[in-house]
Amino acid sequence: MNLHRLLNARLAAGKPVRVALIGAGKFGSMFLSQVPHTPGLEVPVIIDLDRDRAREACRTVGWDSARIARTTFADDGLRAIAGGGIDVVVEATGNPAVGIRHARAAIAAGTHVVMVNVEADVLAGPLLAEEARQAGVVYSLAYGDQPALTAEMVDWARATGFRVVAAGKGTKYLPAYHDVTPDGVWSHYGLSAGEAQSAGMNPQMFNSFLDGTKSAIEMAAIANATGLDVPSDGLLFPPCGVDDLPHVMRPREAGGVLEKAGLAEVVSSLERDGRPVFRDLRWGVYVVLEAPNEYAADCFRQYGLKTDVTGRYAAMYKPYHLIGLELNISILSAALRGEPTGQPQGFRGDVAAVAKRALRAGEMLDGEGGYTVWGRLMPAAKSLAVGALPIGLAHRVKLKNDVGHGAVVRWSDVEIDASSDTVKTRKAMETAFAAAR
């Protein structure tokens, strides 16, 4: 509640918060649109592989020519980070290997990191967060994205004395979506391929939202940041509207769908027959909490909170998230308070690559949202036990073995470059956090 006041104090002192943005895509552009309206916040450096595209993004979101002229546009994130003079690095590339490199460079430079790149966070975030803590800087999830917003709600519930039964987000889901490829994605969004292309929409990226991969990644990030568990057999995606959250999202022993209390889970905005859920939560986040005593349960009723039939389970939710438009909260929290808006504390959830069809030895995997694999949420202990290949490493790797439709791809099924820095970082994270679980 004090970020604006603290920012004004920095502005008055002539010490604006200075940000380097890496990746001027949709998320980055949404953030950039807010910068001219946030006195005391500056973005002197924007890094993107296509510098002209980055400049055009600034024009599109309303930057004037003077602001663009005094901004450095670069294509080498590591060099820009090493240049210094930056308070916070925002990593928004979406590429896990690149995100890990940028985060480590920022930490080494004594700079805070806001990790929009949730793919990198789930692949190695627990290790990156620990390295940041050791270096005395902040590594943070990105406010505006659903993991950070959910982590905030979990923290609110626990800080007020409630037991968190479930937390997560809503999405559009049907079981058949797991096998959808980029060729068929637009029909599920009500678009033609031509309409999507003219809007500059990337079919593989949008397919990662549809086929369940992005939901799995985000729930793993939430579990690692909050200490919640993940479902033992993957996400259920139960159809559920906001009024039914306390009824559906409670343990089976209490009449709900959860195997136990304390899980990260996603609710679907579609019934299994494709009908829309009444008052769905497709764009939002939620937390289901349990009253610790009868007095608190009575208060739920007295103040009009929706509950299950027992009156003990209730829900709070946020119906929308504004993605990059809200990112300032993370940046200012890191720079002005030295606090993250969500941060991995352990390794509880992982996302394994699963075959979308029968795959043959010699084929190349094409990663998140592609034609070959989708990402399934797994408990980290189970993922390690079966040797599951993380979805973040399932891109441009060749299969050594056949993998059946719906089967988990394992490390032993692919040709992995053990000398890769990304692979080494992932293995170091597994070693460091396996015992801690």
GROMACS .gro file of C-alpha atoms in nm:
model
  437
    1MET     CA    1   0.000   0.000   0.000
    2ASN     CA    2   0.305   0.227   0.008
    3LEU     CA    3   0.470   0.168  -0.328
    4HIS     CA    4   0.343   0.489  -0.486
    5ARG     CA    5   0.459   0.694  -0.188
    6LEU     CA    6   0.800   0.528  -0.194
    7LEU     CA    7   0.830   0.585  -0.568
    8ASN     CA    8   0.746   0.953  -0.526
    9ALA     CA    9   1.021   0.978  -0.267
   10ARG     CA   10   1.272   0.829  -0.513
   11LEU     CA   11   1.153   1.071  -0.779
   12ALA     CA   12   1.190   1.369  -0.544
   13ALA     CA   13   1.543   1.252  -0.461
   14GLY     CA   14   1.631   1.238  -0.830
   15LYS     CA   15   1.686   0.862  -0.819
   16PRO     CA   16   1.429   0.701  -1.047
   17VAL     CA   17   1.390   0.324  -1.056
   18ARG     CA   18   1.572   0.213  -1.371
   19VAL     CA   19   1.462  -0.101  -1.555
   20ALA     CA   20   1.612  -0.307  -1.836
   21LEU     CA   21   1.342  -0.493  -2.027
   22ILE     CA   22   1.446  -0.809  -2.210
   23GLY     CA   23   1.181  -0.911  -2.461
   24ALA     CA   24   0.942  -0.658  -2.614
   25GLY     CA   25   0.661  -0.899  -2.698
   26LYS     CA   26   0.302  -0.876  -2.573
   27PHE     CA   27   0.384  -0.885  -2.201
   28GLY     CA   28   0.671  -0.643  -2.242
   29SER     CA   29   0.462  -0.409  -2.455
   30MET     CA   30   0.187  -0.400  -2.196
   31PHE     CA   31   0.444  -0.302  -1.935
   32LEU     CA   32   0.593  -0.037  -2.162
   33SER     CA   33   0.252   0.121  -2.211
   34GLN     CA   34   0.242   0.211  -1.840
   35VAL     CA   35   0.591   0.358  -1.815
   36PRO     CA   36   0.510   0.712  -1.938
   37HIS     CA   37   0.233   0.728  -1.678
   38THR     CA   38   0.454   0.623  -1.385
   39PRO     CA   39   0.678   0.915  -1.284
   40GLY     CA   40   0.990   0.786  -1.112
   41LEU     CA   41   1.009   0.472  -1.329
   42GLU     CA   42   1.242   0.467  -1.629
   43VAL     CA   43   1.331   0.207  -1.892
   44PRO     CA   44   1.661   0.326  -2.038
   45VAL     CA   45   1.739  -0.008  -2.203
   46ILE     CA   46   1.523  -0.247  -2.406
   47ILE     CA   47   1.677  -0.570  -2.531
   48ASP     CA   48   1.517  -0.768  -2.813
   49LEU     CA   49   1.655  -0.980  -3.094
   50ASP     CA   50   1.467  -0.750  -3.332
   51ARG     CA   51   1.554  -0.395  -3.227
   52ASP     CA   52   1.330  -0.242  -3.493
   53ARG     CA   53   1.037  -0.444  -3.364
   54ALA     CA   54   1.109  -0.321  -3.013
   55ARG     CA   55   1.110   0.042  -3.129
   56GLU     CA   56   0.783  -0.014  -3.311
   57ALA     CA   57   0.635  -0.169  -2.997
   58CYS     CA   58   0.719   0.149  -2.809
   59ARG     CA   59   0.548   0.361  -3.074
   60THR     CA   60   0.245   0.132  -3.071
   61VAL     CA   61   0.195   0.165  -2.695
   62GLY     CA   62   0.222   0.543  -2.702
   63TRP     CA   63   0.583   0.638  -2.640
   64ASP     CA   64   0.670   0.974  -2.790
   65SER     CA   65   0.974   1.025  -3.011
   66ALA     CA   66   1.175   1.193  -2.734
   67ARG     CA   67   1.137   0.895  -2.500
   68ILE     CA   68   1.227   0.654  -2.777
   69ALA     CA   69   1.532   0.862  -2.872
   70ARG     CA   70   1.678   0.851  -2.521
   71THR     CA   71   1.627   0.473  -2.496
   72THR     CA   72   1.902   0.227  -2.588
   73PHE     CA   73   1.778  -0.063  -2.801
   74ALA     CA   74   2.010  -0.362  -2.797
   75ASP     CA   75   2.007  -0.728  -2.897
   76ASP     CA   76   2.260  -0.859  -2.644
   77GLY     CA   77   2.105  -0.895  -2.299
   78LEU     CA   78   2.421  -1.009  -2.127
   79ARG     CA   79   2.618  -0.706  -2.244
   80ALA     CA   80   2.338  -0.468  -2.149
   81ILE     CA   81   2.313  -0.616  -1.799
   82ALA     CA   82   2.687  -0.593  -1.750
   83GLY     CA   83   2.674  -0.225  -1.843
   84GLY     CA   84   2.533  -0.139  -1.500
   85GLY     CA   85   2.314   0.150  -1.394
   86ILE     CA   86   2.007  -0.071  -1.374
   87ASP     CA   87   1.798  -0.148  -1.064
   88VAL     CA   88   1.576  -0.425  -1.204
   89VAL     CA   89   1.603  -0.661  -1.499
   90VAL     CA   90   1.271  -0.782  -1.639
   91GLU     CA   91   1.318  -1.113  -1.823
   92ALA     CA   92   1.027  -1.156  -2.064
   93THR     CA   93   1.166  -1.367  -2.347
   94GLY     CA   94   0.972  -1.689  -2.277
   95ASN     CA   95   1.281  -1.895  -2.361
   96PRO     CA   96   1.391  -2.095  -2.054
   97ALA     CA   97   1.757  -2.130  -2.151
   98VAL     CA   98   1.789  -1.761  -2.232
   99GLY     CA   99   1.596  -1.665  -1.920
  100ILE     CA  100   1.829  -1.860  -1.695
  101ARG     CA  101   2.135  -1.695  -1.852
  102HIS     CA  102   1.990  -1.348  -1.812
  103ALA     CA  103   1.882  -1.409  -1.453
  104ARG     CA  104   2.226  -1.531  -1.352
  105ALA     CA  105   2.394  -1.237  -1.524
  106ALA     CA  106   2.166  -0.994  -1.340
  107ILE     CA  107   2.228  -1.163  -1.006
  108ALA     CA  108   2.604  -1.150  -1.067
  109ALA     CA  109   2.571  -0.779  -1.144
  110GLY     CA  110   2.385  -0.717  -0.819
  111THR     CA  111   2.059  -0.642  -0.997
  112HIS     CA  112   1.707  -0.752  -0.901
  113VAL     CA  113   1.529  -0.992  -1.139
  114VAL     CA  114   1.160  -1.000  -1.224
  115MET     CA  115   1.107  -1.331  -1.403
  116VAL     CA  116   0.815  -1.298  -1.643
  117ASN     CA  117   0.962  -1.606  -1.809
  118VAL     CA  118   0.774  -1.863  -1.603
  119GLU     CA  119   0.915  -2.141  -1.823
  120ALA     CA  120   1.262  -2.059  -1.690
  121ASP     CA  121   1.127  -2.030  -1.336
  122VAL     CA  122   0.979  -2.379  -1.341
  123LEU     CA  123   1.289  -2.529  -1.500
  124ALA     CA  124   1.538  -2.385  -1.248
  125GLY     CA  125   1.370  -2.112  -1.042
  126PRO     CA  126   1.432  -2.260  -0.698
  127LEU     CA  127   1.807  -2.252  -0.765
  128LEU     CA  128   1.798  -1.902  -0.917
  129ALA     CA  129   1.601  -1.768  -0.621
  130GLU     CA  130   1.852  -1.915  -0.377
  131GLU     CA  131   2.142  -1.767  -0.573
  132ALA     CA  132   1.969  -1.429  -0.562
  133ARG     CA  133   1.914  -1.454  -0.186
  134GLN     CA  134   2.283  -1.536  -0.137
  135ALA     CA  135   2.376  -1.234  -0.350
  136GLY     CA  136   2.145  -1.001  -0.158
  137VAL     CA  137   1.914  -0.925  -0.451
  138VAL     CA  138   1.553  -1.008  -0.526
  139TYR     CA  139   1.435  -1.278  -0.766
  140SER     CA  140   1.061  -1.240  -0.819
  141LEU     CA  141   0.766  -1.380  -1.004
  142ALA     CA  142   0.588  -1.122  -1.220
  143TYR     CA  143   0.284  -0.948  -1.076
  144GLY     CA  144   0.000  -0.936  -1.327
  145ASP     CA  145   0.067  -1.294  -1.431
  146GLN     CA  146  -0.145  -1.552  -1.254
  147PRO     CA  147   0.124  -1.726  -1.042
  148ALA     CA  148   0.219  -1.407  -0.856
  149LEU     CA  149  -0.143  -1.303  -0.812
  150THR     CA  150  -0.229  -1.646  -0.673
  151ALA     CA  151   0.072  -1.642  -0.442
  152GLU     CA  152  -0.047  -1.306  -0.309
  153MET     CA  153  -0.391  -1.449  -0.231
  154VAL     CA  154  -0.237  -1.751  -0.059
  155ASP     CA  155  -0.021  -1.522   0.152
  156TRP     CA  156  -0.325  -1.310   0.241
  157ALA     CA  157  -0.520  -1.617   0.351
  158ARG     CA  158  -0.240  -1.758   0.563
  159ALA     CA  159  -0.148  -1.423   0.716
  160THR     CA  160  -0.507  -1.380   0.830
  161GLY     CA  161  -0.507  -1.722   0.994
  162PHE     CA  162  -0.688  -1.937   0.738
  163ARG     CA  163  -0.589  -2.279   0.611
  164VAL     CA  164  -0.547  -2.279   0.233
  165VAL     CA  165  -0.736  -2.571   0.083
  166ALA     CA  166  -0.675  -2.495  -0.284
  167ALA     CA  167  -0.544  -2.213  -0.499
  168GLY     CA  168  -0.495  -2.154  -0.867
  169LYS     CA  169  -0.651  -2.004  -1.174
  170GLY     CA  170  -0.919  -2.053  -1.434
  171THR     CA  171  -0.876  -2.145  -1.798
  172LYS     CA  172  -1.058  -2.281  -2.101
  173TYR     CA  173  -1.012  -2.659  -2.097
  174LEU     CA  174  -1.140  -2.982  -2.245
  175PRO     CA  175  -0.953  -3.316  -2.228
  176ALA     CA  176  -0.915  -3.327  -2.607
  177TYR     CA  177  -0.708  -3.010  -2.599
  178HIS     CA  178  -0.398  -3.199  -2.485
  179ASP     CA  179  -0.349  -3.335  -2.838
  180VAL     CA  180  -0.417  -3.011  -3.027
  181THR     CA  181  -0.132  -2.890  -3.248
  182PRO     CA  182  -0.063  -2.542  -3.386
  183ASP     CA  183  -0.245  -2.641  -3.707
  184GLY     CA  184  -0.575  -2.671  -3.523
  185VAL     CA  185  -0.542  -2.414  -3.248
  186TRP     CA  186  -0.731  -2.118  -3.398
  187SER     CA  187  -1.067  -2.293  -3.432
  188HIS     CA  188  -1.072  -2.328  -3.052
  189TYR     CA  189  -1.024  -1.953  -3.017
  190GLY     CA  190  -1.296  -1.871  -3.271
  191LEU     CA  191  -1.043  -1.737  -3.524
  192SER     CA  192  -0.934  -1.826  -3.873
  193ALA     CA  193  -0.565  -1.880  -3.945
  194GLY     CA  194  -0.569  -1.564  -4.157
  195GLU     CA  195  -0.719  -1.353  -3.881
  196ALA     CA  196  -0.462  -1.480  -3.633
  197GLN     CA  197  -0.175  -1.418  -3.873
  198SER     CA  198  -0.287  -1.063  -3.948
  199ALA     CA  199  -0.295  -0.996  -3.573
  200GLY     CA  200   0.060  -1.125  -3.533
  201MET     CA  201  -0.048  -1.414  -3.310
  202ASN     CA  202   0.197  -1.704  -3.268
  203PRO     CA  203   0.012  -2.039  -3.305
  204GLN     CA  204   0.260  -2.239  -3.096
  205MET     CA  205   0.250  -1.990  -2.811
  206PHE     CA  206  -0.130  -1.978  -2.808
  207ASN     CA  207  -0.143  -2.356  -2.833
  208SER     CA  208   0.062  -2.385  -2.514
  209PHE     CA  209  -0.225  -2.214  -2.333
  210LEU     CA  210  -0.481  -2.444  -2.492
  211ASP     CA  211  -0.311  -2.783  -2.460
  212GLY     CA  212  -0.264  -2.753  -2.084
  213THR     CA  213   0.110  -2.688  -2.083
  214LYS     CA  214   0.094  -2.328  -1.965
  215SER     CA  215  -0.149  -2.421  -1.688
  216ALA     CA  216   0.087  -2.693  -1.568
  217ILE     CA  217   0.383  -2.453  -1.571
  218GLU     CA  218   0.193  -2.188  -1.379
  219MET     CA  219   0.067  -2.432  -1.115
  220ALA     CA  220   0.421  -2.564  -1.067
  221ALA     CA  221   0.538  -2.206  -1.013
  222ILE     CA  222   0.261  -2.150  -0.758
  223ALA     CA  223   0.340  -2.471  -0.572
  224ASN     CA  224   0.711  -2.392  -0.558
  225ALA     CA  225   0.642  -2.039  -0.436
  226THR     CA  226   0.376  -2.121  -0.176
  227GLY     CA  227   0.456  -2.471  -0.052
  228LEU     CA  228   0.127  -2.606  -0.183
  229ASP     CA  229   0.134  -2.956  -0.329
  230VAL     CA  230   0.034  -3.053  -0.681
  231PRO     CA  231  -0.210  -3.331  -0.773
  232SER     CA  232  -0.042  -3.670  -0.778
  233ASP     CA  233  -0.182  -3.762  -1.122
  234GLY     CA  234  -0.181  -3.423  -1.291
  235LEU     CA  235  -0.428  -3.138  -1.305
  236LEU     CA  236  -0.797  -3.225  -1.291
  237PHE     CA  237  -0.930  -2.904  -1.453
  238PRO     CA  238  -1.274  -2.948  -1.292
  239PRO     CA  239  -1.550  -2.733  -1.444
  240CYS     CA  240  -1.631  -2.473  -1.181
  241GLY     CA  241  -1.773  -2.123  -1.158
  242VAL     CA  242  -1.687  -1.873  -0.888
  243ASP     CA  243  -1.998  -1.947  -0.680
  244ASP     CA  244  -1.912  -2.318  -0.667
  245LEU     CA  245  -1.544  -2.285  -0.573
  246PRO     CA  246  -1.601  -2.369  -0.202
  247HIS     CA  247  -1.811  -2.672  -0.294
  248VAL     CA  248  -1.601  -2.820  -0.576
  249MET     CA  249  -1.252  -2.725  -0.463
  250ARG     CA  250  -1.250  -2.906  -0.128
  251PRO     CA  251  -1.119  -3.253  -0.038
  252ARG     CA  252  -1.309  -3.560  -0.157
  253GLU     CA  253  -1.369  -3.664   0.201
  254ALA     CA  254  -1.562  -3.339   0.243
  255GLY     CA  255  -1.755  -3.380  -0.084
  256GLY     CA  256  -1.523  -3.203  -0.328
  257VAL     CA  257  -1.288  -3.319  -0.604
  258LEU     CA  258  -0.946  -3.275  -0.442
  259GLU     CA  259  -0.744  -3.576  -0.329
  260LYS     CA  260  -0.644  -3.372  -0.024
  261ALA     CA  261  -0.632  -3.017   0.106
  262GLY     CA  262  -0.347  -2.786   0.014
  263LEU     CA  263  -0.326  -2.825  -0.364
  264ALA     CA  264  -0.262  -2.600  -0.663
  265GLU     CA  265  -0.534  -2.667  -0.921
  266VAL     CA  266  -0.692  -2.513  -1.231
  267VAL     CA  267  -1.067  -2.480  -1.288
  268SER     CA  268  -1.220  -2.497  -1.635
  269SER     CA  269  -1.458  -2.243  -1.788
  270LEU     CA  270  -1.618  -2.524  -1.993
  271GLU     CA  271  -1.830  -2.818  -1.888
  272ARG     CA  272  -1.701  -3.146  -2.026
  273ASP     CA  273  -1.965  -3.136  -2.302
  274GLY     CA  274  -1.839  -2.794  -2.410
  275ARG     CA  275  -2.113  -2.581  -2.253
  276PRO     CA  276  -1.990  -2.265  -2.079
  277VAL     CA  277  -1.966  -2.275  -1.701
  278PHE     CA  278  -2.193  -2.025  -1.526
  279ARG     CA  279  -1.992  -1.732  -1.386
  280ASP     CA  280  -1.662  -1.885  -1.494
  281LEU     CA  281  -1.315  -1.779  -1.376
  282ARG     CA  282  -1.140  -1.813  -1.712
  283TRP     CA  283  -0.931  -1.497  -1.669
  284GLY     CA  284  -0.886  -1.496  -1.293
  285VAL     CA  285  -0.733  -1.655  -0.985
  286TYR     CA  286  -0.873  -1.794  -0.661
  287VAL     CA  287  -0.802  -1.929  -0.317
  288VAL     CA  288  -1.029  -2.162  -0.120
  289LEU     CA  289  -0.988  -2.135   0.255
  290GLU     CA  290  -1.122  -2.314   0.561
  291ALA     CA  291  -1.255  -2.146   0.872
  292PRO     CA  292  -1.041  -2.247   1.172
  293ASN     CA  293  -1.339  -2.246   1.411
  294GLU     CA  294  -1.715  -2.206   1.427
  295TYR     CA  295  -1.692  -1.837   1.509
  296ALA     CA  296  -1.504  -1.765   1.186
  297ALA     CA  297  -1.755  -1.979   0.993
  298ASP     CA  298  -2.039  -1.773   1.142
  299CYS     CA  299  -1.858  -1.458   1.026
  300PHE     CA  300  -1.844  -1.598   0.673
  301ARG     CA  301  -2.222  -1.624   0.678
  302GLN     CA  302  -2.280  -1.290   0.847
  303TYR     CA  303  -2.074  -1.102   0.589
  304GLY     CA  304  -2.221  -1.274   0.287
  305LEU     CA  305  -1.926  -1.488   0.185
  306LYS     CA  306  -2.013  -1.776  -0.048
  307THR     CA  307  -1.946  -2.107   0.128
  308ASP     CA  308  -2.008  -2.476   0.084
  309VAL     CA  309  -2.307  -2.634   0.260
  310THR     CA  310  -2.111  -2.681   0.584
  311GLY     CA  311  -2.024  -2.313   0.602
  312ARG     CA  312  -1.658  -2.399   0.673
  313TYR     CA  313  -1.512  -2.368   0.323
  314ALA     CA  314  -1.515  -2.032   0.145
  315ALA     CA  315  -1.341  -1.872  -0.151
  316MET     CA  316  -1.188  -1.543  -0.251
  317TYR     CA  317  -1.113  -1.472  -0.613
  318LYS     CA  318  -0.990  -1.207  -0.852
  319PRO     CA  319  -1.188  -1.226  -1.178
  320TYR     CA  320  -0.922  -1.080  -1.407
  321HIS     CA  321  -0.550  -1.040  -1.442
  322LEU     CA  322  -0.395  -0.758  -1.643
  323ILE     CA  323  -0.060  -0.919  -1.721
  324GLY     CA  324   0.205  -0.660  -1.814
  325LEU     CA  325  -0.016  -0.367  -1.718
  326GLU     CA  326   0.039  -0.469  -1.353
  327LEU     CA  327   0.410  -0.549  -1.374
  328ASN     CA  328   0.512  -0.226  -1.198
  329ILE     CA  329   0.407  -0.384  -0.869
  330SER     CA  330   0.686  -0.643  -0.893
  331ILE     CA  331   0.944  -0.393  -1.013
  332LEU     CA  332   0.872  -0.142  -0.739
  333SER     CA  333   0.840  -0.407  -0.470
  334ALA     CA  334   1.187  -0.537  -0.557
  335ALA     CA  335   1.352  -0.196  -0.598
  336LEU     CA  336   1.184  -0.008  -0.313
  337ARG     CA  337   1.107  -0.277  -0.057
  338GLY     CA  338   1.355  -0.548  -0.139
  339GLU     CA  339   1.068  -0.797  -0.154
  340PRO     CA  340   0.951  -1.035  -0.427
  341THR     CA  341   0.592  -1.072  -0.540
  342GLY     CA  342   0.620  -1.448  -0.513
  343GLN     CA  343   0.942  -1.645  -0.521
  344PRO     CA  344   1.031  -2.016  -0.533
  345GLN     CA  345   1.100  -2.152  -0.186
  346GLY     CA  346   1.137  -2.517  -0.282
  347PHE     CA  347   1.092  -2.774  -0.557
  348ARG     CA  348   0.744  -2.923  -0.520
  349GLY     CA  349   0.600  -2.915  -0.871
  350ASP     CA  350   0.752  -3.007  -1.205
  351VAL     CA  351   0.623  -3.021  -1.562
  352ALA     CA  352   0.702  -3.330  -1.769
  353ALA     CA  353   0.693  -3.363  -2.147
  354VAL     CA  354   0.415  -3.601  -2.260
  355ALA     CA  355   0.369  -3.738  -2.613
  356LYS     CA  356   0.078  -3.588  -2.810
  357ARG     CA  357   0.088  -3.886  -3.045
  358ALA     CA  358   0.295  -4.198  -3.096
  359LEU     CA  359   0.649  -4.068  -3.139
  360ARG     CA  360   0.928  -4.254  -3.315
  361ALA     CA  361   1.300  -4.270  -3.250
  362GLY     CA  362   1.479  -4.011  -3.459
  363GLU     CA  363   1.203  -3.750  -3.436
  364MET     CA  364   1.280  -3.403  -3.302
  365LEU     CA  365   1.075  -3.271  -3.014
  366ASP     CA  366   0.948  -2.917  -3.065
  367GLY     CA  367   0.868  -2.810  -2.710
  368GLU     CA  368   0.588  -2.621  -2.543
  369GLY     CA  369   0.273  -2.580  -2.752
  370GLY     CA  370   0.412  -2.771  -3.051
  371TYR     CA  371   0.326  -3.080  -3.249
  372THR     CA  372   0.498  -3.347  -3.042
  373VAL     CA  373   0.457  -3.293  -2.666
  374TRP     CA  374   0.252  -3.114  -2.403
  375GLY     CA  375   0.341  -3.047  -2.039
  376ARG     CA  376   0.185  -3.243  -1.750
  377LEU     CA  377   0.210  -3.123  -1.392
  378MET     CA  378   0.374  -3.375  -1.158
  379PRO     CA  379   0.496  -3.376  -0.799
  380ALA     CA  380   0.867  -3.306  -0.818
  381ALA     CA  381   0.953  -3.624  -0.629
  382LYS     CA  382   0.758  -3.832  -0.879
  383SER     CA  383   0.913  -3.653  -1.175
  384LEU     CA  384   1.262  -3.723  -1.045
  385ALA     CA  385   1.176  -4.083  -0.961
  386VAL     CA  386   1.061  -4.165  -1.315
  387GLY     CA  387   1.330  -3.957  -1.483
  388ALA     CA  388   1.078  -3.733  -1.661
  389LEU     CA  389   1.214  -3.488  -1.918
  390PRO     CA  390   1.116  -3.133  -1.819
  391ILE     CA  391   0.905  -2.958  -2.082
  392GLY     CA  392   1.157  -2.672  -2.075
  393LEU     CA  393   1.422  -2.906  -2.219
  394ALA     CA  394   1.196  -3.075  -2.475
  395HIS     CA  395   1.279  -2.838  -2.759
  396ARG     CA  396   1.505  -2.933  -3.049
  397VAL     CA  397   1.612  -3.260  -2.893
  398LYS     CA  398   1.610  -3.592  -3.080
  399LEU     CA  399   1.435  -3.904  -2.955
  400LYS     CA  400   1.644  -4.216  -2.907
  401ASN     CA  401   1.343  -4.436  -2.832
  402ASP     CA  402   0.982  -4.468  -2.940
  403VAL     CA  403   0.736  -4.306  -2.698
  404GLY     CA  404   0.370  -4.404  -2.693
  405HIS     CA  405   0.084  -4.158  -2.717
  406GLY     CA  406   0.017  -4.013  -2.372
  407ALA     CA  407   0.340  -4.148  -2.223
  408VAL     CA  408   0.590  -3.937  -2.032
  409VAL     CA  409   0.911  -3.867  -2.223
  410ARG     CA  410   1.213  -3.949  -2.008
  411TRP     CA  411   1.567  -3.820  -2.002
  412SER     CA  412   1.674  -4.165  -2.125
  413ASP     CA  413   1.451  -4.130  -2.433
  414VAL     CA  414   1.634  -3.830  -2.580
  415GLU     CA  415   1.979  -3.722  -2.686
  416ILE     CA  416   2.076  -3.457  -2.432
  417ASP     CA  417   2.383  -3.236  -2.449
  418ALA     CA  418   2.520  -3.282  -2.098
  419SER     CA  419   2.760  -2.992  -2.153
  420SER     CA  420   2.473  -2.745  -2.200
  421ASP     CA  421   2.465  -2.475  -1.932
  422THR     CA  422   2.087  -2.508  -1.914
  423VAL     CA  423   2.106  -2.882  -1.855
  424LYS     CA  424   2.379  -2.832  -1.595
  425THR     CA  425   2.169  -2.571  -1.415
  426ARG     CA  426   1.864  -2.796  -1.413
  427LYS     CA  427   2.066  -3.088  -1.276
  428ALA     CA  428   2.219  -2.863  -1.010
  429MET     CA  429   1.870  -2.750  -0.909
  430GLU     CA  430   1.751  -3.110  -0.880
  431THR     CA  431   2.051  -3.203  -0.667
  432ALA     CA  432   2.021  -2.898  -0.442
  433PHE     CA  433   1.648  -2.930  -0.377
  434ALA     CA  434   1.580  -3.305  -0.392
  435ALA     CA  435   1.673  -3.354  -0.027
  436ALA     CA  436   1.486  -3.041   0.080
  437ARG     CA  437   1.151  -3.170  -0.041
   0.00000   0.00000   0.00000
